[in-house]
Amino acid sequence: MNKLIKAEGFRLRRQITFLLVCTVIYGLIPAVTSINAWEANLGTQLEGSGITVMSLMMLFPPIFASITGNLYDHGKLGYYEIMAGNKTFGIVFSKLATDGALFLVLTAVATCAYYVSAGIRNGFGGFDHALIRLLLIILVLAHMVFCCVLITLCVRQVRTGAVACFMRFWIIDTLFFPFLMWLAGTVMDLKKLALHFSYMSLANQLMILVSEPLDAMIVLHVLLGFAAEFALWYVIIDLGIRKRKIA
């Protein structure tokens, strides 16, 4: 797998400048939205974090899919790796160890750097378990980033991957899960099921982690949701690779 990682790293270097510019631009969003509360504590500044979360879910997934897909010749994502006899595990994790790791670091910096500095500078203002919350937020970001890479590996097309990631992390999170929550809670009067649907949305997970009490339910949804979706996309990729080998 070392050779695959080196190859991925070599191809990814062409996109570093673009990614750094995106990180800097996006990192300004929390500062701009908190400009009237610059001296406020972290708890107060996080009240306006909804714009940061929603723009994250809308903008970053298509960008990640496009960059991952653009590293390959249209529709041939993973083709040469498969023909060389590499296993699914090596192909997938070489992408995650390069594309995924870089995307995650830059996303975490762009999303969290301002708020971390605000907490250190002005105090946390009742924002409890700050380190645990930060780790869970990074895990939610990893969920989004790694699944963007996996979705692109599934579809093997740049434009299709960008659209698929947008649908998954914007349409499903902001429309589909809220619809299921309304259906379960209002129509079927299943309040507990509705609550679980609300916790399945990554956007909601981020908002809960910065504004609600920390409990076992949010921790389990973050951990199990990540594991379940990761496994789903990995299985789809593996089936696609097996099919291409047979073909």
mmCIF file of C-alpha atoms in Angstrom:
data_model
loop_
_atom_site.group_PDB
_atom_site.id
_atom_site.type_symbol
_atom_site.label_atom_id
_atom_site.label_comp_id
_atom_site.label_asym_id
_atom_site.label_seq_id
_atom_site.Cartn_x
_atom_site.Cartn_y
_atom_site.Cartn_z
ATOM 1 C CA MET A 1 0.000 0.000 0.000
ATOM 2 C CA ASN A 2 3.027 2.314 0.424
ATOM 3 C CA LYS A 3 3.392 2.669 -3.351
ATOM 4 C CA LEU A 4 -0.286 3.586 -3.677
ATOM 5 C CA ILE A 5 0.038 6.213 -0.946
ATOM 6 C CA LYS A 6 3.113 7.725 -2.609
ATOM 7 C CA ALA A 7 1.293 7.862 -5.950
ATOM 8 C CA GLU A 8 -1.738 9.515 -4.355
ATOM 9 C CA GLY A 9 0.445 12.048 -2.578
ATOM 10 C CA PHE A 10 2.248 12.922 -5.804
ATOM 11 C CA ARG A 11 -1.031 13.511 -7.662
ATOM 12 C CA LEU A 12 -2.582 15.440 -4.773
ATOM 13 C CA ARG A 13 0.248 17.991 -4.580
ATOM 14 C CA ARG A 14 -1.155 19.785 -7.623
ATOM 15 C CA GLN A 15 -4.228 20.773 -5.598
ATOM 16 C CA ILE A 16 -2.503 22.028 -2.442
ATOM 17 C CA THR A 17 -2.600 25.725 -3.330
ATOM 18 C CA PHE A 18 -6.303 25.624 -4.167
ATOM 19 C CA LEU A 19 -7.081 23.777 -0.932
ATOM 20 C CA LEU A 20 -5.096 26.230 1.176
ATOM 21 C CA VAL A 21 -6.913 29.184 -0.402
ATOM 22 C CA CYS A 22 -10.287 27.516 0.280
ATOM 23 C CA THR A 23 -9.236 26.892 3.886
ATOM 24 C CA VAL A 24 -8.276 30.513 4.455
ATOM 25 C CA ILE A 25 -11.457 31.850 2.840
ATOM 26 C CA TYR A 26 -13.736 29.482 4.714
ATOM 27 C CA GLY A 27 -11.854 30.088 7.956
ATOM 28 C CA LEU A 28 -12.921 33.733 7.772
ATOM 29 C CA ILE A 29 -16.641 32.839 7.935
ATOM 30 C CA PRO A 30 -16.724 32.243 11.739
ATOM 31 C CA ALA A 31 -14.779 35.467 12.319
ATOM 32 C CA VAL A 32 -17.126 37.480 10.093
ATOM 33 C CA THR A 33 -20.289 36.040 11.665
ATOM 34 C CA SER A 34 -18.907 36.814 15.144
ATOM 35 C CA ILE A 35 -17.587 40.279 14.330
ATOM 36 C CA ASN A 36 -20.085 41.977 16.678
ATOM 37 C CA ALA A 37 -19.166 39.609 19.511
ATOM 38 C CA TRP A 38 -15.386 39.583 19.077
ATOM 39 C CA GLU A 39 -14.738 39.983 22.807
ATOM 40 C CA ALA A 40 -17.502 37.578 23.894
ATOM 41 C CA ASN A 41 -16.793 34.190 25.394
ATOM 42 C CA LEU A 42 -16.923 30.982 23.357
ATOM 43 C CA GLY A 43 -20.434 30.015 24.482
ATOM 44 C CA THR A 44 -21.829 33.306 23.193
ATOM 45 C CA GLN A 45 -19.943 33.199 19.897
ATOM 46 C CA LEU A 46 -21.106 29.655 19.161
ATOM 47 C CA GLU A 47 -24.708 30.924 19.074
ATOM 48 C CA GLY A 48 -24.005 32.138 15.543
ATOM 49 C CA SER A 49 -22.255 28.967 14.354
ATOM 50 C CA GLY A 50 -25.245 27.775 12.293
ATOM 51 C CA ILE A 51 -24.019 29.665 9.212
ATOM 52 C CA THR A 52 -20.617 28.003 9.532
ATOM 53 C CA VAL A 53 -22.178 24.541 9.790
ATOM 54 C CA MET A 54 -24.598 24.972 6.895
ATOM 55 C CA SER A 55 -22.009 26.455 4.541
ATOM 56 C CA LEU A 56 -19.658 23.609 5.458
ATOM 57 C CA MET A 57 -22.206 20.947 4.518
ATOM 58 C CA MET A 58 -23.127 22.716 1.284
ATOM 59 C CA LEU A 59 -19.727 23.766 -0.088
ATOM 60 C CA PHE A 60 -17.063 21.310 0.997
ATOM 61 C CA PRO A 61 -18.434 17.898 -0.140
ATOM 62 C CA PRO A 62 -18.630 18.827 -3.869
ATOM 63 C CA ILE A 63 -15.146 20.368 -3.670
ATOM 64 C CA PHE A 64 -13.659 17.252 -2.084
ATOM 65 C CA ALA A 65 -15.354 14.984 -4.609
ATOM 66 C CA SER A 66 -14.136 17.117 -7.510
ATOM 67 C CA ILE A 67 -10.533 17.136 -6.280
ATOM 68 C CA THR A 68 -10.482 13.391 -5.649
ATOM 69 C CA GLY A 69 -12.116 12.681 -9.003
ATOM 70 C CA ASN A 70 -9.859 15.085 -10.906
ATOM 71 C CA LEU A 71 -6.794 13.089 -9.886
ATOM 72 C CA TYR A 72 -7.842 10.409 -12.349
ATOM 73 C CA ASP A 73 -8.679 10.067 -16.003
ATOM 74 C CA HIS A 74 -12.440 10.467 -16.492
ATOM 75 C CA GLY A 75 -14.225 7.313 -15.380
ATOM 76 C CA LYS A 76 -11.035 5.348 -14.680
ATOM 77 C CA LEU A 77 -10.874 5.922 -10.945
ATOM 78 C CA GLY A 78 -8.958 3.006 -9.481
ATOM 79 C CA TYR A 79 -8.768 1.182 -12.818
ATOM 80 C CA TYR A 80 -4.986 0.846 -12.986
ATOM 81 C CA GLU A 81 -4.776 0.009 -9.281
ATOM 82 C CA ILE A 82 -7.242 -2.825 -9.884
ATOM 83 C CA MET A 83 -5.413 -4.099 -12.967
ATOM 84 C CA ALA A 84 -2.169 -4.124 -10.972
ATOM 85 C CA GLY A 85 -3.757 -6.603 -8.577
ATOM 86 C CA ASN A 86 -4.177 -4.312 -5.566
ATOM 87 C CA LYS A 87 -6.813 -5.289 -3.022
ATOM 88 C CA THR A 88 -9.831 -3.160 -2.170
ATOM 89 C CA PHE A 89 -8.368 -2.334 1.247
ATOM 90 C CA GLY A 90 -5.157 -0.946 -0.248
ATOM 91 C CA ILE A 91 -6.927 1.097 -2.923
ATOM 92 C CA VAL A 92 -9.448 2.611 -0.509
ATOM 93 C CA PHE A 93 -7.126 3.350 2.379
ATOM 94 C CA SER A 94 -4.425 4.839 0.159
ATOM 95 C CA LYS A 95 -7.040 7.421 -0.875
ATOM 96 C CA LEU A 96 -8.129 8.000 2.722
ATOM 97 C CA ALA A 97 -4.540 8.274 3.980
ATOM 98 C CA THR A 98 -3.800 11.029 1.445
ATOM 99 C CA ASP A 99 -6.936 12.789 0.166
ATOM 100 C CA GLY A 100 -8.997 12.044 3.269
ATOM 101 C CA ALA A 101 -6.304 12.950 5.800
ATOM 102 C CA LEU A 102 -5.444 16.234 4.064
ATOM 103 C CA PHE A 103 -9.098 17.207 3.607
ATOM 104 C CA LEU A 104 -9.786 16.451 7.276
ATOM 105 C CA VAL A 105 -6.882 18.527 8.599
ATOM 106 C CA LEU A 106 -7.786 21.531 6.455
ATOM 107 C CA THR A 107 -11.500 21.231 7.251
ATOM 108 C CA ALA A 108 -10.839 20.990 10.984
ATOM 109 C CA VAL A 109 -8.567 24.037 10.859
ATOM 110 C CA ALA A 110 -11.010 26.073 8.752
ATOM 111 C CA THR A 111 -13.980 25.143 10.939
ATOM 112 C CA CYS A 112 -12.535 25.087 14.454
ATOM 113 C CA ALA A 113 -9.469 27.369 14.546
ATOM 114 C CA TYR A 114 -11.376 30.594 15.176
ATOM 115 C CA TYR A 115 -13.575 29.108 17.893
ATOM 116 C CA VAL A 116 -10.608 27.477 19.648
ATOM 117 C CA SER A 117 -8.781 30.807 19.639
ATOM 118 C CA ALA A 118 -11.923 32.582 20.908
ATOM 119 C CA GLY A 119 -12.205 30.134 23.809
ATOM 120 C CA ILE A 120 -8.556 30.573 24.757
ATOM 121 C CA ARG A 121 -8.764 34.351 24.375
ATOM 122 C CA ASN A 122 -12.116 35.106 26.026
ATOM 123 C CA GLY A 123 -12.955 32.030 28.084
ATOM 124 C CA PHE A 124 -15.404 29.185 27.463
ATOM 125 C CA GLY A 125 -18.455 30.793 29.061
ATOM 126 C CA GLY A 126 -20.086 27.610 30.375
ATOM 127 C CA PHE A 127 -19.125 25.552 27.321
ATOM 128 C CA ASP A 128 -18.411 22.338 29.237
ATOM 129 C CA HIS A 129 -16.355 19.291 28.186
ATOM 130 C CA ALA A 130 -14.690 21.428 25.513
ATOM 131 C CA LEU A 131 -11.987 18.892 24.589
ATOM 132 C CA ILE A 132 -14.436 15.977 24.299
ATOM 133 C CA ARG A 133 -16.772 18.101 22.190
ATOM 134 C CA LEU A 134 -13.890 19.143 19.937
ATOM 135 C CA LEU A 135 -12.870 15.515 19.401
ATOM 136 C CA LEU A 136 -16.461 14.560 18.552
ATOM 137 C CA ILE A 137 -16.741 17.499 16.143
ATOM 138 C CA ILE A 138 -13.549 16.370 14.400
ATOM 139 C CA LEU A 139 -15.027 12.858 14.195
ATOM 140 C CA VAL A 140 -18.171 14.265 12.515
ATOM 141 C CA LEU A 141 -15.945 16.152 10.089
ATOM 142 C CA ALA A 142 -14.029 12.916 9.424
ATOM 143 C CA HIS A 143 -17.364 11.227 8.701
ATOM 144 C CA MET A 144 -18.152 13.819 6.050
ATOM 145 C CA VAL A 145 -14.650 13.978 4.549
ATOM 146 C CA PHE A 146 -13.944 10.244 4.363
ATOM 147 C CA CYS A 147 -17.391 9.483 2.969
ATOM 148 C CA CYS A 148 -16.875 12.125 0.268
ATOM 149 C CA VAL A 149 -13.779 10.221 -0.862
ATOM 150 C CA LEU A 150 -15.617 6.885 -0.662
ATOM 151 C CA ILE A 151 -18.615 8.171 -2.627
ATOM 152 C CA THR A 152 -16.280 9.406 -5.365
ATOM 153 C CA LEU A 153 -14.642 5.976 -5.483
ATOM 154 C CA CYS A 154 -18.096 4.435 -5.857
ATOM 155 C CA VAL A 155 -19.247 6.532 -8.803
ATOM 156 C CA ARG A 156 -15.829 6.984 -10.484
ATOM 157 C CA GLN A 157 -16.929 10.219 -12.212
ATOM 158 C CA VAL A 158 -15.950 13.769 -11.280
ATOM 159 C CA ARG A 159 -19.291 15.499 -11.895
ATOM 160 C CA THR A 160 -21.372 12.580 -10.662
ATOM 161 C CA GLY A 161 -19.269 12.398 -7.518
ATOM 162 C CA ALA A 162 -19.713 16.120 -6.835
ATOM 163 C CA VAL A 163 -23.490 15.891 -7.299
ATOM 164 C CA ALA A 164 -23.717 12.712 -5.214
ATOM 165 C CA CYS A 165 -21.769 14.288 -2.346
ATOM 166 C CA PHE A 166 -23.895 17.434 -2.492
ATOM 167 C CA MET A 167 -27.052 15.319 -2.370
ATOM 168 C CA ARG A 168 -25.745 13.210 0.507
ATOM 169 C CA PHE A 169 -24.486 15.990 2.753
ATOM 170 C CA TRP A 170 -26.898 18.779 1.901
ATOM 171 C CA ILE A 171 -30.189 17.442 0.536
ATOM 172 C CA ILE A 172 -30.378 14.356 2.757
ATOM 173 C CA ASP A 173 -29.132 16.169 5.861
ATOM 174 C CA THR A 174 -31.296 19.270 5.537
ATOM 175 C CA LEU A 175 -34.402 17.855 3.824
ATOM 176 C CA PHE A 176 -34.646 14.077 4.064
ATOM 177 C CA PHE A 177 -33.837 13.615 7.759
ATOM 178 C CA PRO A 178 -36.038 16.573 8.823
ATOM 179 C CA PHE A 179 -38.869 15.051 6.766
ATOM 180 C CA LEU A 180 -38.417 11.688 8.523
ATOM 181 C CA MET A 181 -38.324 13.496 11.860
ATOM 182 C CA TRP A 182 -41.593 15.300 11.049
ATOM 183 C CA LEU A 183 -43.195 12.076 9.784
ATOM 184 C CA ALA A 184 -42.232 10.086 12.876
ATOM 185 C CA GLY A 185 -42.939 12.804 15.421
ATOM 186 C CA THR A 186 -46.002 14.590 14.022
ATOM 187 C CA VAL A 187 -47.768 12.051 11.815
ATOM 188 C CA MET A 188 -46.915 8.794 13.616
ATOM 189 C CA ASP A 189 -46.498 10.306 17.118
ATOM 190 C CA LEU A 190 -43.239 8.392 17.653
ATOM 191 C CA LYS A 191 -41.297 11.047 19.518
ATOM 192 C CA LYS A 192 -38.295 8.882 20.359
ATOM 193 C CA LEU A 193 -37.887 7.720 16.757
ATOM 194 C CA ALA A 194 -38.146 11.337 15.589
ATOM 195 C CA LEU A 195 -35.369 12.260 18.005
ATOM 196 C CA HIS A 196 -33.131 9.543 16.577
ATOM 197 C CA PHE A 197 -33.777 10.800 13.033
ATOM 198 C CA SER A 198 -32.776 14.302 14.100
ATOM 199 C CA TYR A 199 -29.513 12.924 15.510
ATOM 200 C CA MET A 200 -28.694 11.163 12.214
ATOM 201 C CA SER A 201 -28.134 14.448 10.382
ATOM 202 C CA LEU A 202 -24.477 15.495 10.485
ATOM 203 C CA ALA A 203 -25.501 19.147 10.489
ATOM 204 C CA ASN A 204 -27.676 18.496 13.544
ATOM 205 C CA GLN A 205 -24.864 16.552 15.200
ATOM 206 C CA LEU A 206 -22.562 19.546 14.857
ATOM 207 C CA MET A 207 -25.191 21.947 16.194
ATOM 208 C CA ILE A 208 -25.970 19.640 19.128
ATOM 209 C CA LEU A 209 -22.267 19.348 19.974
ATOM 210 C CA VAL A 210 -21.877 23.120 20.189
ATOM 211 C CA SER A 211 -25.166 24.049 21.839
ATOM 212 C CA GLU A 212 -26.747 21.143 23.736
ATOM 213 C CA PRO A 213 -25.775 19.126 26.833
ATOM 214 C CA LEU A 214 -23.413 16.289 26.047
ATOM 215 C CA ASP A 215 -25.020 12.865 26.547
ATOM 216 C CA ALA A 216 -24.638 9.229 25.527
ATOM 217 C CA MET A 217 -27.127 9.510 22.656
ATOM 218 C CA ILE A 218 -25.139 12.069 20.672
ATOM 219 C CA VAL A 219 -21.886 10.167 21.289
ATOM 220 C CA LEU A 220 -23.418 6.893 20.062
ATOM 221 C CA HIS A 221 -24.948 8.529 16.986
ATOM 222 C CA VAL A 222 -21.619 10.097 16.070
ATOM 223 C CA LEU A 223 -19.680 6.835 16.497
ATOM 224 C CA LEU A 224 -22.203 4.365 15.089
ATOM 225 C CA GLY A 225 -23.330 6.645 12.268
ATOM 226 C CA PHE A 226 -19.757 7.044 11.062
ATOM 227 C CA ALA A 227 -19.038 3.303 11.280
ATOM 228 C CA ALA A 228 -22.281 2.304 9.527
ATOM 229 C CA GLU A 229 -21.944 4.696 6.592
ATOM 230 C CA PHE A 230 -18.248 3.960 6.173
ATOM 231 C CA ALA A 231 -19.037 0.229 5.989
ATOM 232 C CA LEU A 232 -21.856 0.837 3.485
ATOM 233 C CA TRP A 233 -19.694 2.750 0.994
ATOM 234 C CA TYR A 234 -16.773 0.351 1.456
ATOM 235 C CA VAL A 235 -18.975 -2.625 0.574
ATOM 236 C CA ILE A 236 -20.277 -0.837 -2.532
ATOM 237 C CA ILE A 237 -16.703 -0.055 -3.622
ATOM 238 C CA ASP A 238 -15.628 -3.650 -3.022
ATOM 239 C CA LEU A 239 -18.528 -5.007 -5.088
ATOM 240 C CA GLY A 240 -17.625 -2.599 -7.907
ATOM 241 C CA ILE A 241 -13.969 -3.676 -7.861
ATOM 242 C CA ARG A 242 -14.923 -7.357 -7.871
ATOM 243 C CA LYS A 243 -17.219 -6.745 -10.822
ATOM 244 C CA ARG A 244 -14.479 -4.977 -12.793
ATOM 245 C CA LYS A 245 -12.021 -7.761 -12.069
ATOM 246 C CA ILE A 246 -14.499 -10.321 -13.391
ATOM 247 C CA ALA A 247 -15.180 -8.153 -16.440
#
